[in-house]
PDB file of C-alpha atoms in Angstrom:
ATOM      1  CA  UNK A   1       0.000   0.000   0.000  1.00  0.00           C
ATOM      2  CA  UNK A   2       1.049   3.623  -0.590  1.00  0.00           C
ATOM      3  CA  UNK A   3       2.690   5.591   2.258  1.00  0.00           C
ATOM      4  CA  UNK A   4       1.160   8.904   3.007  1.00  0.00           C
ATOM      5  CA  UNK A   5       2.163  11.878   4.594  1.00  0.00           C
ATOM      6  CA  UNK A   6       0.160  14.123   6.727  1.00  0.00           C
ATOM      7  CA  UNK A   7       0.626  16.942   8.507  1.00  0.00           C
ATOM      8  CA  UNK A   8       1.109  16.429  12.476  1.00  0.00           C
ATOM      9  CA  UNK A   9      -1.457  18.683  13.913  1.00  0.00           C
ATOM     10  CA  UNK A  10      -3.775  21.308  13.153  1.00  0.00           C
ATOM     11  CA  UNK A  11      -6.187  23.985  14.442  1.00  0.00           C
ATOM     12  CA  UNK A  12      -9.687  25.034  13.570  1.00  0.00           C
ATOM     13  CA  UNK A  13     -12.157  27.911  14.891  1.00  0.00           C
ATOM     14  CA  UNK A  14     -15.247  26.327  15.223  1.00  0.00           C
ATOM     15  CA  UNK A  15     -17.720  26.434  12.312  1.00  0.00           C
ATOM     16  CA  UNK A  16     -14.760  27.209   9.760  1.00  0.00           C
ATOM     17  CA  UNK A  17     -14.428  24.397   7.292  1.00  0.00           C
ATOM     18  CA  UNK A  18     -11.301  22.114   8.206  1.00  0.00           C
ATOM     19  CA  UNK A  19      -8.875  21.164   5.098  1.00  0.00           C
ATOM     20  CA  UNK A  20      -6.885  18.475   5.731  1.00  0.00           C
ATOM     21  CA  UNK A  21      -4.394  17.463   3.745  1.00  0.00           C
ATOM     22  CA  UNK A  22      -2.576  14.163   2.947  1.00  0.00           C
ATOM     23  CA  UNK A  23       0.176  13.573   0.209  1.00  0.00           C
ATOM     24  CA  UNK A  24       0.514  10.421  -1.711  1.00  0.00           C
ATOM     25  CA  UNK A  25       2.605  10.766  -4.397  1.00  0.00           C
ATOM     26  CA  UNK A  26       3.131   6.704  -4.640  1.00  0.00           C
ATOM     27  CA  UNK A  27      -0.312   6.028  -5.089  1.00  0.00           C
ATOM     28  CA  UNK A  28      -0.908   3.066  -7.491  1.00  0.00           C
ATOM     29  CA  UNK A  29      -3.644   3.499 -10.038  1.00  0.00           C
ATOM     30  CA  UNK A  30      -6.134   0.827  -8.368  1.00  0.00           C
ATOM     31  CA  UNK A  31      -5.402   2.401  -4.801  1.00  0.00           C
ATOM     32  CA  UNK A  32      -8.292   4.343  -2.927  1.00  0.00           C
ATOM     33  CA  UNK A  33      -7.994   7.182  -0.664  1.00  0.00           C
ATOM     34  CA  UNK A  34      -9.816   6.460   2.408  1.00  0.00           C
ATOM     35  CA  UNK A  35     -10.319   8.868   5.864  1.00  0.00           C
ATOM     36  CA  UNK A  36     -10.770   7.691   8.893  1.00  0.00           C
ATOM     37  CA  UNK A  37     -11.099   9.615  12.850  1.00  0.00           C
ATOM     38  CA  UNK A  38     -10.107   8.859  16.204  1.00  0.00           C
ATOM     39  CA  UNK A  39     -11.685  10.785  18.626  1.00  0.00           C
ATOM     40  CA  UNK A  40      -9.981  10.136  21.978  1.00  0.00           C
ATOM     41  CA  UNK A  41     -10.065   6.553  23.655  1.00  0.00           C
ATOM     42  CA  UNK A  42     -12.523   5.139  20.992  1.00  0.00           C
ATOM     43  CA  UNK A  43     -12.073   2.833  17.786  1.00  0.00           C
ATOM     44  CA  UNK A  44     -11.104   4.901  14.450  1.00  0.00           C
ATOM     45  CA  UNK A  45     -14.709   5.768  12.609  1.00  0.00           C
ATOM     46  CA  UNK A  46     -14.715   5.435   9.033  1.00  0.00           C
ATOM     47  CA  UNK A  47     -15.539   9.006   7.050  1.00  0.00           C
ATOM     48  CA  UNK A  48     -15.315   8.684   3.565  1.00  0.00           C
ATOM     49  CA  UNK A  49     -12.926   6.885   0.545  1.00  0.00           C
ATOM     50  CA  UNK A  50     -12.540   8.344  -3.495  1.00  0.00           C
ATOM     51  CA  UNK A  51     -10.728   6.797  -5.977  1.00  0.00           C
ATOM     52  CA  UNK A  52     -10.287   9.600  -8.735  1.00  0.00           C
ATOM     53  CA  UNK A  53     -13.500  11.177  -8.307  1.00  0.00           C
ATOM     54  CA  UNK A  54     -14.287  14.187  -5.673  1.00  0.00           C
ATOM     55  CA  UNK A  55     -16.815  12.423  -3.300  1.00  0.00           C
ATOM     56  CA  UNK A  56     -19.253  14.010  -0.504  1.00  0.00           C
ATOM     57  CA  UNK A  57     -21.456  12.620   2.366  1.00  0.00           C
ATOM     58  CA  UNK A  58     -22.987  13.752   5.479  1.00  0.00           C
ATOM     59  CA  UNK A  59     -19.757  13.929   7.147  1.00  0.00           C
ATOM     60  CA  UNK A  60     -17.395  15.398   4.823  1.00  0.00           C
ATOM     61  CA  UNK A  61     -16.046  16.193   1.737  1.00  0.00           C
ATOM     62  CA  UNK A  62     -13.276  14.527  -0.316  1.00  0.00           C
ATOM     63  CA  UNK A  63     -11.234  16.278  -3.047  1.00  0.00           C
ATOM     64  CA  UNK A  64      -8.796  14.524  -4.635  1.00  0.00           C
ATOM     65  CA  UNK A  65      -5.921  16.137  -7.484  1.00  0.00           C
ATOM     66  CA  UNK A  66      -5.828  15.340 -10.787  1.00  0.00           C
ATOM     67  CA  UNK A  67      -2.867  13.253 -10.631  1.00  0.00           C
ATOM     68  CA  UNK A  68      -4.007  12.015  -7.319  1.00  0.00           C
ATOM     69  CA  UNK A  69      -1.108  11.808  -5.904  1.00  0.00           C
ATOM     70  CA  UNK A  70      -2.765  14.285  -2.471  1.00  0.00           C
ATOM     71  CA  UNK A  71      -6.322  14.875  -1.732  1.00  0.00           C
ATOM     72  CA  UNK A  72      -7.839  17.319   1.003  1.00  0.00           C
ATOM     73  CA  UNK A  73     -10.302  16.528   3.356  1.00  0.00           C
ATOM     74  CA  UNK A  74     -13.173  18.887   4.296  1.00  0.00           C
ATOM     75  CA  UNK A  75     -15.210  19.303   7.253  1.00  0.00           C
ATOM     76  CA  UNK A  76     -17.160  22.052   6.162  1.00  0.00           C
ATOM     77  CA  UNK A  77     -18.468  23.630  10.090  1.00  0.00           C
ATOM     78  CA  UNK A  78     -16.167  22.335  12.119  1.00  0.00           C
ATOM     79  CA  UNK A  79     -17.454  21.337  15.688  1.00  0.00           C
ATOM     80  CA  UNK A  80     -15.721  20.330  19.033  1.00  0.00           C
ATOM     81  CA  UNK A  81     -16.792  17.194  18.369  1.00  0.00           C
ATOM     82  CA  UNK A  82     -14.881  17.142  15.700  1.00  0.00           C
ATOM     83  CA  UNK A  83     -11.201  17.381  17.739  1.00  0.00           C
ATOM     84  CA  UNK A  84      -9.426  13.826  16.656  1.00  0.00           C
ATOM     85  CA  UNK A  85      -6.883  12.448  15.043  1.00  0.00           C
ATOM     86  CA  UNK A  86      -7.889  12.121  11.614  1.00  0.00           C
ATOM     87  CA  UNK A  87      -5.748   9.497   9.130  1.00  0.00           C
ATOM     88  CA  UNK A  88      -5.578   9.381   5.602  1.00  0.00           C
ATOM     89  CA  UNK A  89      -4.930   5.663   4.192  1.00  0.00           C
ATOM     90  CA  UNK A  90      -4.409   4.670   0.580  1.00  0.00           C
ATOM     91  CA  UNK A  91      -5.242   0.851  -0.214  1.00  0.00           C
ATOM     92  CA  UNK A  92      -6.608  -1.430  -2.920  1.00  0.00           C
ATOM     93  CA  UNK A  93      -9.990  -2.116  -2.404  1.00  0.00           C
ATOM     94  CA  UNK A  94     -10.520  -5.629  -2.358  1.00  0.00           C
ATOM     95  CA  UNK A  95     -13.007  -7.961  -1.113  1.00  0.00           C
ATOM     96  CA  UNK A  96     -11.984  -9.727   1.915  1.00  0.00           C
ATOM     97  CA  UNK A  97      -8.934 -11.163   2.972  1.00  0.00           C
ATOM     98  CA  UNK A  98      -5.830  -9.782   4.385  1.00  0.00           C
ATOM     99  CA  UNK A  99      -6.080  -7.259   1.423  1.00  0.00           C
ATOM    100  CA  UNK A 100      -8.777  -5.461   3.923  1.00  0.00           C
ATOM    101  CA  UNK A 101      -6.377  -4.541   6.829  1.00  0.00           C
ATOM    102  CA  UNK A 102      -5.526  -1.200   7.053  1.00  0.00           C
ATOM    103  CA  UNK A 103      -2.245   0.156   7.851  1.00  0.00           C
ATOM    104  CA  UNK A 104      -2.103   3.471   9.928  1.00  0.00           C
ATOM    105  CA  UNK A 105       0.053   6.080   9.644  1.00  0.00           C
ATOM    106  CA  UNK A 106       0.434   8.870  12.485  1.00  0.00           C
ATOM    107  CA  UNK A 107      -2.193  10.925  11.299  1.00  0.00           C
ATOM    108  CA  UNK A 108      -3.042  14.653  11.578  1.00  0.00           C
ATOM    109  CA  UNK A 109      -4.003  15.950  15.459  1.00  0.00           C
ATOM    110  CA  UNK A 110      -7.237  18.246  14.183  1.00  0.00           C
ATOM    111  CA  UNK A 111      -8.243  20.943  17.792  1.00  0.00           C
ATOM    112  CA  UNK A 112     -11.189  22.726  16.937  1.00  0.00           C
ATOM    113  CA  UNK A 113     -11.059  25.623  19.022  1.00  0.00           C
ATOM    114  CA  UNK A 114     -13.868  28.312  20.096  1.00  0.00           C
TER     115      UNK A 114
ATOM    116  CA  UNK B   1     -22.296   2.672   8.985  1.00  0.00           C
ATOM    117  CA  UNK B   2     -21.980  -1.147  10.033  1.00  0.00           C
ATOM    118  CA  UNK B   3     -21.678  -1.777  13.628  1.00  0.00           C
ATOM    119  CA  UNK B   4     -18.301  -3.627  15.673  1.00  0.00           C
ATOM    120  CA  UNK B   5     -19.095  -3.980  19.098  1.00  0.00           C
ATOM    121  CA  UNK B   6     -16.561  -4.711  21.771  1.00  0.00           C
ATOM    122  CA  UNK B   7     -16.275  -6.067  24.956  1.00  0.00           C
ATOM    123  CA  UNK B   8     -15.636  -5.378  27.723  1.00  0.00           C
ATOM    124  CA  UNK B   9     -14.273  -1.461  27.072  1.00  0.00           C
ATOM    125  CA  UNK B  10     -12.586  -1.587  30.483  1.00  0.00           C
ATOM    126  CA  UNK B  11     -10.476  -4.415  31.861  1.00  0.00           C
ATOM    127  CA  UNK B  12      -7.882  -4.437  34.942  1.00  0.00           C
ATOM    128  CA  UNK B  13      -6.162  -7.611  35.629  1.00  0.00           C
ATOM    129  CA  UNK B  14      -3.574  -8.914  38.077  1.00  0.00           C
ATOM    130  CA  UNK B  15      -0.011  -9.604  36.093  1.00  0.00           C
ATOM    131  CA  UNK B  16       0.164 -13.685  35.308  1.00  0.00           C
ATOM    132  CA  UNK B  17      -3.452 -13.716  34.258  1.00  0.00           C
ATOM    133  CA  UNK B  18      -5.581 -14.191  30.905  1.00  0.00           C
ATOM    134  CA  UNK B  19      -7.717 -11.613  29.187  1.00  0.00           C
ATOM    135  CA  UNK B  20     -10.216 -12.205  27.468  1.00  0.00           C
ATOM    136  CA  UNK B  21     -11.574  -9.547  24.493  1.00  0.00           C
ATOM    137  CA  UNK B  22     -14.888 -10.211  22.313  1.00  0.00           C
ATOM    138  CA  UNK B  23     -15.210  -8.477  18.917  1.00  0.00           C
ATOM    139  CA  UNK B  24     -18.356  -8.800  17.534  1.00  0.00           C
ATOM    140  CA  UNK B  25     -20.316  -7.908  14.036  1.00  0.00           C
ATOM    141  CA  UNK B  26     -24.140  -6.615  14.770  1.00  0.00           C
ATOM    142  CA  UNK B  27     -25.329  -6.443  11.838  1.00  0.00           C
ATOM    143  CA  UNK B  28     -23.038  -8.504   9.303  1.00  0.00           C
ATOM    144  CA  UNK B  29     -20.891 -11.273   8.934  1.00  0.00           C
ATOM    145  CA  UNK B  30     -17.671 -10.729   8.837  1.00  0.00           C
ATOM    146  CA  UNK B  31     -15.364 -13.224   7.495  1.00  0.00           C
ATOM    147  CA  UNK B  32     -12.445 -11.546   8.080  1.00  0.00           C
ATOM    148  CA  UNK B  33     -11.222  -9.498  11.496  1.00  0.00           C
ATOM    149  CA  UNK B  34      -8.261  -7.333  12.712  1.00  0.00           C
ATOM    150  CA  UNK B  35      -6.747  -6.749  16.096  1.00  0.00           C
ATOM    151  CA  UNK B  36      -4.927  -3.701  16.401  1.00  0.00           C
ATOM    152  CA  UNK B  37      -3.446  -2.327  19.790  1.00  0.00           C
ATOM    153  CA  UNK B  38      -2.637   1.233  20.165  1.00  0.00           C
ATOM    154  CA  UNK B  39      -0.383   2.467  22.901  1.00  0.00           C
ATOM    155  CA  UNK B  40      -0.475   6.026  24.293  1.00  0.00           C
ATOM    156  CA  UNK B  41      -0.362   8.622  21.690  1.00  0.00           C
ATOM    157  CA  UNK B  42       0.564   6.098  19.195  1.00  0.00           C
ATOM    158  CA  UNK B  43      -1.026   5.183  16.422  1.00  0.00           C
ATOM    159  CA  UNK B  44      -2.821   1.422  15.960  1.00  0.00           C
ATOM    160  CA  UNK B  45      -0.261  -1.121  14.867  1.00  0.00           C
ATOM    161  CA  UNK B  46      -2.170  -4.339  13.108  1.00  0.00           C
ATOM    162  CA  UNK B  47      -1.358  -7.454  15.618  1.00  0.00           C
ATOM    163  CA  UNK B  48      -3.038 -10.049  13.643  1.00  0.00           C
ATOM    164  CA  UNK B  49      -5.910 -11.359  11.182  1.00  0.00           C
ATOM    165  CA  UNK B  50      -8.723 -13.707  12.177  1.00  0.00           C
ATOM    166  CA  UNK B  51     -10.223 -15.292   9.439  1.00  0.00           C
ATOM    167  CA  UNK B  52     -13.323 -17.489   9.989  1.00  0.00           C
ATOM    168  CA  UNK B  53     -12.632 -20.940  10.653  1.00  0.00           C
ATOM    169  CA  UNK B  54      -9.043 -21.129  10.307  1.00  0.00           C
ATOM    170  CA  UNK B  55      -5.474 -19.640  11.948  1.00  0.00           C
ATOM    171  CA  UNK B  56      -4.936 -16.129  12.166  1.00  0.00           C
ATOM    172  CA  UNK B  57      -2.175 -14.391  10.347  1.00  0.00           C
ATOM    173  CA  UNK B  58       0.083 -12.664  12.706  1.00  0.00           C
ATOM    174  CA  UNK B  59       1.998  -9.692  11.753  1.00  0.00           C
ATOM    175  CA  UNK B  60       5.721  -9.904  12.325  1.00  0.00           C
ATOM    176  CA  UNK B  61       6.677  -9.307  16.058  1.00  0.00           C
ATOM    177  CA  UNK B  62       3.688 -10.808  17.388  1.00  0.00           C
ATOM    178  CA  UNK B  63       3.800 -13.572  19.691  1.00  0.00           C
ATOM    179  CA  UNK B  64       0.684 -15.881  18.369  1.00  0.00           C
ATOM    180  CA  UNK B  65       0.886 -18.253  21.615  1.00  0.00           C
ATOM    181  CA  UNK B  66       0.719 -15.080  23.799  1.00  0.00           C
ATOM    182  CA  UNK B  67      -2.303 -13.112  22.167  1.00  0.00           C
ATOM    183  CA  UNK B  68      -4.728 -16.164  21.198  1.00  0.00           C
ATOM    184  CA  UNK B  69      -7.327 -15.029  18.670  1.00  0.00           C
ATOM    185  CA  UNK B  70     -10.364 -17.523  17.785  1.00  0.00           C
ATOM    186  CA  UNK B  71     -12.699 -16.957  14.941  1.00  0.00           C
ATOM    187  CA  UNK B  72     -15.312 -19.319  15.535  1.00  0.00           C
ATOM    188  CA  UNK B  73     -18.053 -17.768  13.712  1.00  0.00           C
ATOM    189  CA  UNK B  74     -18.994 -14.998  11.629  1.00  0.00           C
ATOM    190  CA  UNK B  75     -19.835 -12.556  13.995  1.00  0.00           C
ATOM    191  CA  UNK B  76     -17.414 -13.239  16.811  1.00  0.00           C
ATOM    192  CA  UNK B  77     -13.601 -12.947  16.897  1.00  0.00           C
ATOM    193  CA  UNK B  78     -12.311 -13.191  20.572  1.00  0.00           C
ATOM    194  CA  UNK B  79      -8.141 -12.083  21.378  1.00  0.00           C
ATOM    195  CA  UNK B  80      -7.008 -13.756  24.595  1.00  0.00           C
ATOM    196  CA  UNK B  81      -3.692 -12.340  26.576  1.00  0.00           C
ATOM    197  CA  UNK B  82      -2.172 -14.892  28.046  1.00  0.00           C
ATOM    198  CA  UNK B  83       0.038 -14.638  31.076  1.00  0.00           C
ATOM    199  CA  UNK B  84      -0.289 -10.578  31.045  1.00  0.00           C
ATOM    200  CA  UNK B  85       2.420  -8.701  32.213  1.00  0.00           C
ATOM    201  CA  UNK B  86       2.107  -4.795  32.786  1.00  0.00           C
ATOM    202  CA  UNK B  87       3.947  -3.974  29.234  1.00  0.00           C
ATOM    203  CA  UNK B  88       0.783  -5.295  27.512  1.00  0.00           C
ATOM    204  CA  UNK B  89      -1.239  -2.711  28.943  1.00  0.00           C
ATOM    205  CA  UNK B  90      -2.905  -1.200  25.679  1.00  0.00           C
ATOM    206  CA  UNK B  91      -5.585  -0.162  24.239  1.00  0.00           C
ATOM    207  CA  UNK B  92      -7.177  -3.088  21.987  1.00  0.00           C
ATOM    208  CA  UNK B  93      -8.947  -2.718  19.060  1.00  0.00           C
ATOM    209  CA  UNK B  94     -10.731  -4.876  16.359  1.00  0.00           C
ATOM    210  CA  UNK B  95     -12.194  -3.934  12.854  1.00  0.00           C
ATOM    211  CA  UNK B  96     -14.501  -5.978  10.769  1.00  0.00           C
ATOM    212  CA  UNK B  97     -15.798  -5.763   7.088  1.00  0.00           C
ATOM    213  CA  UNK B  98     -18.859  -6.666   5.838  1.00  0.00           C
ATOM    214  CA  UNK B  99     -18.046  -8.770   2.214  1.00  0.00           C
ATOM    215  CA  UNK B 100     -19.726  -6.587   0.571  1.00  0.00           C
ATOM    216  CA  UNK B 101     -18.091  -3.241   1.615  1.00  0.00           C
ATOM    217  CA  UNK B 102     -15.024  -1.540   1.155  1.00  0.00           C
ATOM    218  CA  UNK B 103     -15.275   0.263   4.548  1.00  0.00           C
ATOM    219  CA  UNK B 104     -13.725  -1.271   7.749  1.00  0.00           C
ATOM    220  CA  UNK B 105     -15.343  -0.736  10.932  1.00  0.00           C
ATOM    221  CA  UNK B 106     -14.164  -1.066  13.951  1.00  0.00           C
ATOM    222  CA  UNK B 107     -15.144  -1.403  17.728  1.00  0.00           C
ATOM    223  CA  UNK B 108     -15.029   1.012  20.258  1.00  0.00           C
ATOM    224  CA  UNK B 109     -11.858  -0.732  21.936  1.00  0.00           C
ATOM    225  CA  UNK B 110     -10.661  -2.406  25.061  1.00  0.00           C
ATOM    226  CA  UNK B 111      -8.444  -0.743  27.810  1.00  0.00           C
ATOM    227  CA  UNK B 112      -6.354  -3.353  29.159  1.00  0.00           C
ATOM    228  CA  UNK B 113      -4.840  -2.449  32.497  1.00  0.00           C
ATOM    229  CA  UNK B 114      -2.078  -5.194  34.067  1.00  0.00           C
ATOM    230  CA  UNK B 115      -1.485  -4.558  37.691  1.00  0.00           C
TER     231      UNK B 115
END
């Protein structure tokens, strides 16, 4: 799987979008971008994945470069609630199998602040 | 989103004991499980692989007759400590996929405390 490279922490004033960014400049061309959060002392939550594509849910948004090799992720209104570490993962997408483990980096350290 | 559950979120033992940790699928089958263990402000390093009626794959480093994983059924992967000692005081967590999703979830973890 492709390494990635995020920055280690980050601020955000509440209700100001949050961009966070991840490089991944070794991405393969079947590899998916996926973003997941770690709010303090609880499993990771899953937020969103893209291949190519910019992609969108109730959570966040996910904008990925032409050439793919970064992508940004966007929490548009930042909350308190939002204050996690937040890691960006780049992986085949298979089904099943040791192909589904996910390998964590250090992630970004996102404080939303008042 | 699918939901992991985990249990129990809280354990203390006494140092020469076994711990037992239950991972669970809700509302899929999972054929396929992970146990990851985070220490403090670490990020989660992959111990092993529980597949559904057979061995787990351990990743390198990991001793497979001290952290016993069982994957007897679809919904239920269980990782025992054996013979704890303080230095495996961690914070455990497992992650499950339903077959048809590319999304992992995971539990909510396990605090494992060895006195």
């Amino acid at each position: 799987d492709a390494k990635t490279t995020q920055p280690t922490s980050m601020d955000c004033a509440e209700g100001r979008a949050a961009n966070l960014p991840c490089n991944h400049s070794t991405i393969s061309g079947n590899e998916y971008v996926y973003w997941y959060r770690q709010i303090h002392s609880q499993g990771p939550q899953y937020i969103i994945h893209g291949l190519k594509n910019n992609e969108t849910n109730e959570m966040a948004s996910l904008i990925i470069t032409e050439d793919r090799k970064s992508s940004t992720l966007i929490l548009p209104h930042a909350t308190l609630r939002d204050t996690a570490v937040y890691y960006c993962i780049v992986r085949v997408a298979r089904l099943g199998g040791t192909a589904s483990k996910l390998t964590f980096g250090t992630g970004t350290r996102l404080q939303v602040t008042l | 989103g699918a939901v992991v559950s985990q249990h129990p979120s809280r354990v203390i033992c006494k140092s020469g004991t076994s711990v037992k940790i239950e991972c669970r699928s809700l509302d899929f089958q999972a054929t396929t499980m992970f146990w990851y263990r985070q220490f403090p402000k670490k990020s989660l390093m992959l111990m092993a692989t529980s597949n559904e009626g057979s061995k787990a794959t351990y990743e390198q480093g990991v001793e497979k007759d001290k952290f016993l994983i069982n994957h007897a059924s679809l919904t239920l992967s269980t990782l025992t400590v054996t013979s704890a000692h303080p230095e495996d005081s961690s914070f455990y967590i497992c992650s499950a996929r339903a077959p048809s999703a590319n999304e992992a979830f995971f539990g909510q973890g396990t605090r494992l405390t060895v006195v």
